[in-house]
């Protein structure tokens, strides 16, 4: 049992480290730089959880090692403090979000100090600070000037409980990802950011990063780039009194001869054109279907396994441009207006979705591709052949491979090869209170004007009520003394306040929580700069971030949005590179006992405070690094914590064996090599294992060389900063162990003079024995025969075979 008071220890050293500024970064110093980043937390009422501790400890270990290897390390922390939870709590309790947010931040900071994280606290900020979101608003204005921020009326995802618009990414299985309420569709004018203009660069530039491959795959899957063909189809009324056209996008132009019908999204403008011209003979049926589709979410319409529905447009046909055949036209809600062109050619012989629809409506299925007999076999077995092959249609294209035919058929029908993305422009506004105000105003005629940069920040007003309105307007809309502002439009077209000017109306939508987190890492470099987002020379020196670690749940949207913002800032000359992070890694989740997800309802949430109170922060840190491979999910185990606590007790006891004059042990030099390598490769669990083995060897000795123990403390220090600092002080040092150099092994002492052999009989381990290193087989066997372990298991039996592995193993087969 430890004699140390861990609480007093952590309180004392945390304060001293902060007062001494040993983790402060001098961003102007001429040294090798290393920018390490962890995801800044949303300061919830629950406080820090063990998942935060795993991620933060890992990067803290790396930061501590790299500082001592001579790097100027930037390892900062802040708070992503805007968001719905604080606003919903305010609605429930009447307590202003700023009050609960401040209380939560104070709690988070206490917990992080208790954990011993070596953040540079002088650089901290919150996204809710007007001096921070001034620059969030500034970036928005720059996007507006470049045409990337715009307003558009569109169907949006509406959460009736939270009373706000959700981005497509915030809808999971047709429900709000935050509260689980079924999402509705509404038409509403929305602020959008044109992220689609960056789709190809967001995909291509991943090649220049050192992200984990699974993270690159997530990004590329979400962006969804595909090369395909845009091909025009004519559409006409059956009596030839009306004629128009529509464009389809397809990645399989090689199957064009197999198109037997076409489908339009209910929202496709051509549908309204056909209805308004009275071309469709079943207009009431089509109108009813169109209205019903408007109420469904995109998820509902395109869900896997959902029964396909549609309505044939009676009285019109489309013309297949490949063979001039007339094909029927349907509207169906599984075709979405925002994907491709909102119109498709349907090839049921070679597409599963088209096949299901064709079967349901008894439509023609025509083979366009052949691969031996496989296509015929699949169709007989009631499934389409969706692979590639050769063109089946007789004529000039017959026998061409799919790859060749796609381009030749596209050219022949007057189409063009294009690149499309599944990515949609980003719905950027929220009809809520607790967010950054959008810096635009409207005159009495509704004309929009951006505010002048000199007006920033547009400060969020203090209010008494936070409830969103039932008509979808923000709570800010009813605060007339904030909404209505006098001013004028200057010569550059920007709004400035003027008490003698005309009355303008402020924008009452606010930005989503994604806004502040899309650029926060840049502000750490120069957080108190009032004149710019950051000093240009400092940004050029410190960007991109060298290593960013966080959860896999943030490696799609947050990563995509921050890359988009950064690329825009690169385009306007603010940052020096086109990618914000060189390396992106992620840790596995910490699950509850038995491998189930931690949740309050199951009562299996582990509070770090409880572990720190019972065992100390060092035990918590070492346990979370030892629990399993860093990139894999692991289950919490209270019994294993006890084992780590015993290890820390052994370290403390070893301090009592330290003497000056005793030989150095090879094990410490081998451990330095192993731990150094494992930290750099995030193999923290095996680094801890090596440290445990080293302590076990120390325990066997009556005396431990002072130099050996000092080196051991130095390599343990990144994992257990408190006890190592205390024991370092007890060795007589007045400066911190965390500012000492990283130890280097003595290679001449790494060579062991003895080795341990495993002794097996018929493949079963029966024990171990020690011999001088590199003995030949005959000498090892002779030595073995003199030992009791040999006599016990072999007795007078004659070995049939001896398997010998030098310096490792002897296996005797009888």
PDB file of N, CA, C and O in Angstrom, residues 652-704:
ATOM      1  N   UNK A 652       7.238   2.667  -6.022  1.00  0.00           N
ATOM      2  CA  UNK A 652       7.531   3.433  -4.814  1.00  0.00           C
ATOM      3  C   UNK A 652       8.485   2.669  -3.895  1.00  0.00           C
ATOM      4  O   UNK A 652       9.425   3.247  -3.322  1.00  0.00           O
ATOM      5  N   UNK A 653       8.266   1.369  -3.763  1.00  0.00           N
ATOM      6  CA  UNK A 653       9.131   0.555  -2.892  1.00  0.00           C
ATOM      7  C   UNK A 653      10.546   0.449  -3.459  1.00  0.00           C
ATOM      8  O   UNK A 653      11.528   0.413  -2.711  1.00  0.00           O
ATOM      9  N   UNK A 654      10.663   0.389  -4.781  1.00  0.00           N
ATOM     10  CA  UNK A 654      11.988   0.309  -5.401  1.00  0.00           C
ATOM     11  C   UNK A 654      12.838   1.526  -5.066  1.00  0.00           C
ATOM     12  O   UNK A 654      14.079   1.442  -5.030  1.00  0.00           O
ATOM     13  N   UNK A 655      12.199   2.643  -4.806  1.00  0.00           N
ATOM     14  CA  UNK A 655      12.947   3.854  -4.466  1.00  0.00           C
ATOM     15  C   UNK A 655      13.767   3.659  -3.199  1.00  0.00           C
ATOM     16  O   UNK A 655      14.821   4.297  -3.017  1.00  0.00           O
ATOM     17  N   UNK A 656      13.302   2.774  -2.346  1.00  0.00           N
ATOM     18  CA  UNK A 656      14.034   2.515  -1.104  1.00  0.00           C
ATOM     19  C   UNK A 656      15.259   1.653  -1.283  1.00  0.00           C
ATOM     20  O   UNK A 656      16.035   1.465  -0.336  1.00  0.00           O
ATOM     21  N   UNK A 657      15.487   1.092  -2.458  1.00  0.00           N
ATOM     22  CA  UNK A 657      16.649   0.239  -2.728  1.00  0.00           C
ATOM     23  C   UNK A 657      17.757   0.967  -3.481  1.00  0.00           C
ATOM     24  O   UNK A 657      18.783   0.372  -3.824  1.00  0.00           O
ATOM     25  N   UNK A 658      17.551   2.251  -3.782  1.00  0.00           N
ATOM     26  CA  UNK A 658      18.473   2.973  -4.646  1.00  0.00           C
ATOM     27  C   UNK A 658      19.781   3.268  -3.912  1.00  0.00           C
ATOM     28  O   UNK A 658      19.780   3.793  -2.795  1.00  0.00           O
ATOM     29  N   UNK A 659      20.887   2.900  -4.559  1.00  0.00           N
ATOM     30  CA  UNK A 659      22.228   3.218  -4.060  1.00  0.00           C
ATOM     31  C   UNK A 659      23.062   3.748  -5.215  1.00  0.00           C
ATOM     32  O   UNK A 659      22.719   3.564  -6.383  1.00  0.00           O
ATOM     33  N   UNK A 660      24.181   4.374  -4.878  1.00  0.00           N
ATOM     34  CA  UNK A 660      25.002   4.989  -5.922  1.00  0.00           C
ATOM     35  C   UNK A 660      25.909   3.968  -6.589  1.00  0.00           C
ATOM     36  O   UNK A 660      25.999   3.889  -7.819  1.00  0.00           O
ATOM     37  N   UNK A 661      26.580   3.158  -5.788  1.00  0.00           N
ATOM     38  CA  UNK A 661      27.625   2.286  -6.327  1.00  0.00           C
ATOM     39  C   UNK A 661      27.140   0.854  -6.482  1.00  0.00           C
ATOM     40  O   UNK A 661      27.336   0.013  -5.591  1.00  0.00           O
ATOM     41  N   UNK A 662      26.459   0.576  -7.589  1.00  0.00           N
ATOM     42  CA  UNK A 662      26.097  -0.791  -7.950  1.00  0.00           C
ATOM     43  C   UNK A 662      25.989  -0.848  -9.471  1.00  0.00           C
ATOM     44  O   UNK A 662      25.651   0.173 -10.104  1.00  0.00           O
ATOM     45  N   UNK A 663      26.308  -1.964 -10.095  1.00  0.00           N
ATOM     46  CA  UNK A 663      26.328  -2.017 -11.570  1.00  0.00           C
ATOM     47  C   UNK A 663      24.952  -1.755 -12.197  1.00  0.00           C
ATOM     48  O   UNK A 663      23.917  -2.098 -11.628  1.00  0.00           O
ATOM     49  N   UNK A 664      24.969  -1.155 -13.376  1.00  0.00           N
ATOM     50  CA  UNK A 664      23.746  -0.933 -14.144  1.00  0.00           C
ATOM     51  C   UNK A 664      23.264  -2.252 -14.745  1.00  0.00           C
ATOM     52  O   UNK A 664      24.070  -3.107 -15.128  1.00  0.00           O
ATOM     53  N   UNK A 665      21.930  -2.402 -14.819  1.00  0.00           N
ATOM     54  CA  UNK A 665      21.338  -3.628 -15.351  1.00  0.00           C
ATOM     55  C   UNK A 665      20.998  -3.472 -16.833  1.00  0.00           C
ATOM     56  O   UNK A 665      20.486  -2.416 -17.250  1.00  0.00           O
ATOM     57  N   UNK A 666      21.225  -4.515 -17.628  1.00  0.00           N
ATOM     58  CA  UNK A 666      20.849  -4.432 -19.060  1.00  0.00           C
ATOM     59  C   UNK A 666      19.368  -4.128 -19.261  1.00  0.00           C
ATOM     60  O   UNK A 666      18.997  -3.456 -20.225  1.00  0.00           O
ATOM     61  N   UNK A 667      18.508  -4.597 -18.338  1.00  0.00           N
ATOM     62  CA  UNK A 667      17.060  -4.465 -18.520  1.00  0.00           C
ATOM     63  C   UNK A 667      16.617  -3.013 -18.671  1.00  0.00           C
ATOM     64  O   UNK A 667      15.721  -2.705 -19.456  1.00  0.00           O
ATOM     65  N   UNK A 668      17.252  -2.086 -17.965  1.00  0.00           N
ATOM     66  CA  UNK A 668      16.805  -0.691 -18.053  1.00  0.00           C
ATOM     67  C   UNK A 668      17.094  -0.113 -19.428  1.00  0.00           C
ATOM     68  O   UNK A 668      16.288   0.632 -19.996  1.00  0.00           O
ATOM     69  N   UNK A 669      18.236  -0.497 -20.001  1.00  0.00           N
ATOM     70  CA  UNK A 669      18.594   0.028 -21.321  1.00  0.00           C
ATOM     71  C   UNK A 669      17.694  -0.579 -22.411  1.00  0.00           C
ATOM     72  O   UNK A 669      17.303   0.104 -23.357  1.00  0.00           O
ATOM     73  N   UNK A 670      17.371  -1.853 -22.239  1.00  0.00           N
ATOM     74  CA  UNK A 670      16.432  -2.485 -23.174  1.00  0.00           C
ATOM     75  C   UNK A 670      15.043  -1.856 -23.054  1.00  0.00           C
ATOM     76  O   UNK A 670      14.342  -1.665 -24.058  1.00  0.00           O
ATOM     77  N   UNK A 671      14.651  -1.505 -21.836  1.00  0.00           N
ATOM     78  CA  UNK A 671      13.325  -0.906 -21.604  1.00  0.00           C
ATOM     79  C   UNK A 671      13.237   0.491 -22.206  1.00  0.00           C
ATOM     80  O   UNK A 671      12.199   0.879 -22.749  1.00  0.00           O
ATOM     81  N   UNK A 672      14.325   1.232 -22.120  1.00  0.00           N
ATOM     82  CA  UNK A 672      14.342   2.573 -22.738  1.00  0.00           C
ATOM     83  C   UNK A 672      14.049   2.460 -24.231  1.00  0.00           C
ATOM     84  O   UNK A 672      13.226   3.209 -24.788  1.00  0.00           O
ATOM     85  N   UNK A 673      14.724   1.529 -24.900  1.00  0.00           N
ATOM     86  CA  UNK A 673      14.526   1.345 -26.339  1.00  0.00           C
ATOM     87  C   UNK A 673      13.077   0.969 -26.636  1.00  0.00           C
ATOM     88  O   UNK A 673      12.434   1.538 -27.528  1.00  0.00           O
ATOM     89  N   UNK A 674      12.560   0.001 -25.883  1.00  0.00           N
ATOM     90  CA  UNK A 674      11.199  -0.503 -26.128  1.00  0.00           C
ATOM     91  C   UNK A 674      10.150   0.575 -25.862  1.00  0.00           C
ATOM     92  O   UNK A 674       9.248   0.805 -26.678  1.00  0.00           O
ATOM     93  N   UNK A 675      10.251   1.250 -24.731  1.00  0.00           N
ATOM     94  CA  UNK A 675       9.261   2.274 -24.383  1.00  0.00           C
ATOM     95  C   UNK A 675       9.311   3.436 -25.367  1.00  0.00           C
ATOM     96  O   UNK A 675       8.266   3.952 -25.796  1.00  0.00           O
ATOM     97  N   UNK A 676      10.503   3.860 -25.751  1.00  0.00           N
ATOM     98  CA  UNK A 676      10.636   4.967 -26.711  1.00  0.00           C
ATOM     99  C   UNK A 676       9.949   4.627 -28.022  1.00  0.00           C
ATOM    100  O   UNK A 676       9.196   5.437 -28.581  1.00  0.00           O
ATOM    101  N   UNK A 677      10.211   3.431 -28.525  1.00  0.00           N
ATOM    102  CA  UNK A 677       9.617   2.997 -29.789  1.00  0.00           C
ATOM    103  C   UNK A 677       8.097   2.860 -29.657  1.00  0.00           C
ATOM    104  O   UNK A 677       7.346   3.281 -30.552  1.00  0.00           O
ATOM    105  N   UNK A 678       7.638   2.295 -28.559  1.00  0.00           N
ATOM    106  CA  UNK A 678       6.205   2.046 -28.390  1.00  0.00           C
ATOM    107  C   UNK A 678       5.406   3.333 -28.221  1.00  0.00           C
ATOM    108  O   UNK A 678       4.272   3.430 -28.697  1.00  0.00           O
ATOM    109  N   UNK A 679       5.971   4.327 -27.550  1.00  0.00           N
ATOM    110  CA  UNK A 679       5.259   5.611 -27.422  1.00  0.00           C
ATOM    111  C   UNK A 679       5.055   6.231 -28.803  1.00  0.00           C
ATOM    112  O   UNK A 679       3.959   6.690 -29.139  1.00  0.00           O
ATOM    113  N   UNK A 680       6.098   6.244 -29.604  1.00  0.00           N
ATOM    114  CA  UNK A 680       6.001   6.870 -30.935  1.00  0.00           C
ATOM    115  C   UNK A 680       4.986   6.159 -31.828  1.00  0.00           C
ATOM    116  O   UNK A 680       4.404   6.775 -32.717  1.00  0.00           O
ATOM    117  N   UNK A 681       4.778   4.860 -31.614  1.00  0.00           N
ATOM    118  CA  UNK A 681       3.847   4.097 -32.457  1.00  0.00           C
ATOM    119  C   UNK A 681       2.500   3.867 -31.771  1.00  0.00           C
ATOM    120  O   UNK A 681       1.705   3.064 -32.238  1.00  0.00           O
ATOM    121  N   UNK A 682       2.241   4.593 -30.686  1.00  0.00           N
ATOM    122  CA  UNK A 682       1.006   4.500 -29.880  1.00  0.00           C
ATOM    123  C   UNK A 682       0.745   3.085 -29.360  1.00  0.00           C
ATOM    124  O   UNK A 682      -0.396   2.728 -29.075  1.00  0.00           O
ATOM    125  N   UNK A 683       1.800   2.301 -29.205  1.00  0.00           N
ATOM    126  CA  UNK A 683       1.663   0.963 -28.596  1.00  0.00           C
ATOM    127  C   UNK A 683       1.858   1.113 -27.086  1.00  0.00           C
ATOM    128  O   UNK A 683       2.762   0.523 -26.483  1.00  0.00           O
ATOM    129  N   UNK A 684       0.975   1.913 -26.485  1.00  0.00           N
ATOM    130  CA  UNK A 684       1.151   2.267 -25.078  1.00  0.00           C
ATOM    131  C   UNK A 684       1.040   1.055 -24.157  1.00  0.00           C
ATOM    132  O   UNK A 684       1.713   0.983 -23.128  1.00  0.00           O
ATOM    133  N   UNK A 685       0.174   0.111 -24.514  1.00  0.00           N
ATOM    134  CA  UNK A 685      -0.019  -1.052 -23.635  1.00  0.00           C
ATOM    135  C   UNK A 685       1.254  -1.893 -23.525  1.00  0.00           C
ATOM    136  O   UNK A 685       1.592  -2.374 -22.448  1.00  0.00           O
ATOM    137  N   UNK A 686       1.976  -2.047 -24.623  1.00  0.00           N
ATOM    138  CA  UNK A 686       3.211  -2.832 -24.549  1.00  0.00           C
ATOM    139  C   UNK A 686       4.333  -2.027 -23.899  1.00  0.00           C
ATOM    140  O   UNK A 686       5.245  -2.607 -23.291  1.00  0.00           O
ATOM    141  N   UNK A 687       4.279  -0.694 -23.985  1.00  0.00           N
ATOM    142  CA  UNK A 687       5.250   0.135 -23.270  1.00  0.00           C
ATOM    143  C   UNK A 687       5.085  -0.064 -21.764  1.00  0.00           C
ATOM    144  O   UNK A 687       6.077  -0.228 -21.033  1.00  0.00           O
ATOM    145  N   UNK A 688       3.841  -0.053 -21.296  1.00  0.00           N
ATOM    146  CA  UNK A 688       3.572  -0.277 -19.868  1.00  0.00           C
ATOM    147  C   UNK A 688       4.021  -1.674 -19.462  1.00  0.00           C
ATOM    148  O   UNK A 688       4.607  -1.877 -18.379  1.00  0.00           O
ATOM    149  N   UNK A 689       3.770  -2.648 -20.310  1.00  0.00           N
ATOM    150  CA  UNK A 689       4.185  -4.012 -20.024  1.00  0.00           C
ATOM    151  C   UNK A 689       5.698  -4.087 -19.828  1.00  0.00           C
ATOM    152  O   UNK A 689       6.192  -4.754 -18.901  1.00  0.00           O
ATOM    153  N   UNK A 690       6.451  -3.393 -20.672  1.00  0.00           N
ATOM    154  CA  UNK A 690       7.908  -3.371 -20.544  1.00  0.00           C
ATOM    155  C   UNK A 690       8.334  -2.718 -19.232  1.00  0.00           C
ATOM    156  O   UNK A 690       9.288  -3.170 -18.574  1.00  0.00           O
ATOM    157  N   UNK A 691       7.642  -1.654 -18.845  1.00  0.00           N
ATOM    158  CA  UNK A 691       7.950  -0.990 -17.580  1.00  0.00           C
ATOM    159  C   UNK A 691       7.681  -1.923 -16.393  1.00  0.00           C
ATOM    160  O   UNK A 691       8.443  -1.948 -15.422  1.00  0.00           O
ATOM    161  N   UNK A 692       6.620  -2.696 -16.483  1.00  0.00           N
ATOM    162  CA  UNK A 692       6.291  -3.652 -15.417  1.00  0.00           C
ATOM    163  C   UNK A 692       7.356  -4.747 -15.307  1.00  0.00           C
ATOM    164  O   UNK A 692       7.747  -5.147 -14.208  1.00  0.00           O
ATOM    165  N   UNK A 693       7.813  -5.230 -16.464  1.00  0.00           N
ATOM    166  CA  UNK A 693       8.861  -6.260 -16.468  1.00  0.00           C
ATOM    167  C   UNK A 693      10.133  -5.708 -15.828  1.00  0.00           C
ATOM    168  O   UNK A 693      10.803  -6.384 -15.040  1.00  0.00           O
ATOM    169  N   UNK A 694      10.445  -4.467 -16.146  1.00  0.00           N
ATOM    170  CA  UNK A 694      11.645  -3.842 -15.592  1.00  0.00           C
ATOM    171  C   UNK A 694      11.548  -3.730 -14.075  1.00  0.00           C
ATOM    172  O   UNK A 694      12.505  -4.036 -13.352  1.00  0.00           O
ATOM    173  N   UNK A 695      10.403  -3.323 -13.561  1.00  0.00           N
ATOM    174  CA  UNK A 695      10.210  -3.210 -12.111  1.00  0.00           C
ATOM    175  C   UNK A 695      10.320  -4.575 -11.447  1.00  0.00           C
ATOM    176  O   UNK A 695      10.881  -4.715 -10.356  1.00  0.00           O
ATOM    177  N   UNK A 696       9.794  -5.593 -12.095  1.00  0.00           N
ATOM    178  CA  UNK A 696       9.904  -6.945 -11.537  1.00  0.00           C
ATOM    179  C   UNK A 696      11.375  -7.360 -11.401  1.00  0.00           C
ATOM    180  O   UNK A 696      11.755  -8.030 -10.432  1.00  0.00           O
ATOM    181  N   UNK A 697      12.195  -6.972 -12.385  1.00  0.00           N
ATOM    182  CA  UNK A 697      13.629  -7.271 -12.289  1.00  0.00           C
ATOM    183  C   UNK A 697      14.282  -6.465 -11.171  1.00  0.00           C
ATOM    184  O   UNK A 697      15.151  -6.972 -10.455  1.00  0.00           O
ATOM    185  N   UNK A 698      13.862  -5.208 -11.027  1.00  0.00           N
ATOM    186  CA  UNK A 698      14.377  -4.388  -9.921  1.00  0.00           C
ATOM    187  C   UNK A 698      14.051  -5.038  -8.575  1.00  0.00           C
ATOM    188  O   UNK A 698      14.863  -5.044  -7.652  1.00  0.00           O
ATOM    189  N   UNK A 699      12.826  -5.575  -8.475  1.00  0.00           N
ATOM    190  CA  UNK A 699      12.373  -6.157  -7.205  1.00  0.00           C
ATOM    191  C   UNK A 699      13.254  -7.327  -6.759  1.00  0.00           C
ATOM    192  O   UNK A 699      13.401  -7.584  -5.562  1.00  0.00           O
ATOM    193  N   UNK A 700      13.820  -8.037  -7.713  1.00  0.00           N
ATOM    194  CA  UNK A 700      14.631  -9.215  -7.393  1.00  0.00           C
ATOM    195  C   UNK A 700      16.000  -8.827  -6.816  1.00  0.00           C
ATOM    196  O   UNK A 700      16.712  -9.679  -6.277  1.00  0.00           O
ATOM    197  N   UNK A 701      16.357  -7.546  -6.977  1.00  0.00           N
ATOM    198  CA  UNK A 701      17.681  -7.093  -6.542  1.00  0.00           C
ATOM    199  C   UNK A 701      17.598  -6.465  -5.152  1.00  0.00           C
ATOM    200  O   UNK A 701      16.605  -5.838  -4.789  1.00  0.00           O
ATOM    201  N   UNK A 702      18.691  -6.622  -4.410  1.00  0.00           N
ATOM    202  CA  UNK A 702      18.782  -5.966  -3.102  1.00  0.00           C
ATOM    203  C   UNK A 702      19.102  -4.485  -3.258  1.00  0.00           C
ATOM    204  O   UNK A 702      18.736  -3.678  -2.395  1.00  0.00           O
ATOM    205  N   UNK A 703      19.812  -4.159  -4.340  1.00  0.00           N
ATOM    206  CA  UNK A 703      20.199  -2.782  -4.594  1.00  0.00           C
ATOM    207  C   UNK A 703      19.881  -2.413  -6.045  1.00  0.00           C
ATOM    208  O   UNK A 703      19.991  -3.246  -6.941  1.00  0.00           O
ATOM    209  N   UNK A 704      19.496  -1.156  -6.240  1.00  0.00           N
ATOM    210  CA  UNK A 704      19.233  -0.641  -7.592  1.00  0.00           C
ATOM    211  C   UNK A 704      20.130   0.563  -7.813  1.00  0.00           C
ATOM    212  O   UNK A 704      20.180   1.479  -6.982  1.00  0.00           O
TER     213      UNK A 704
END
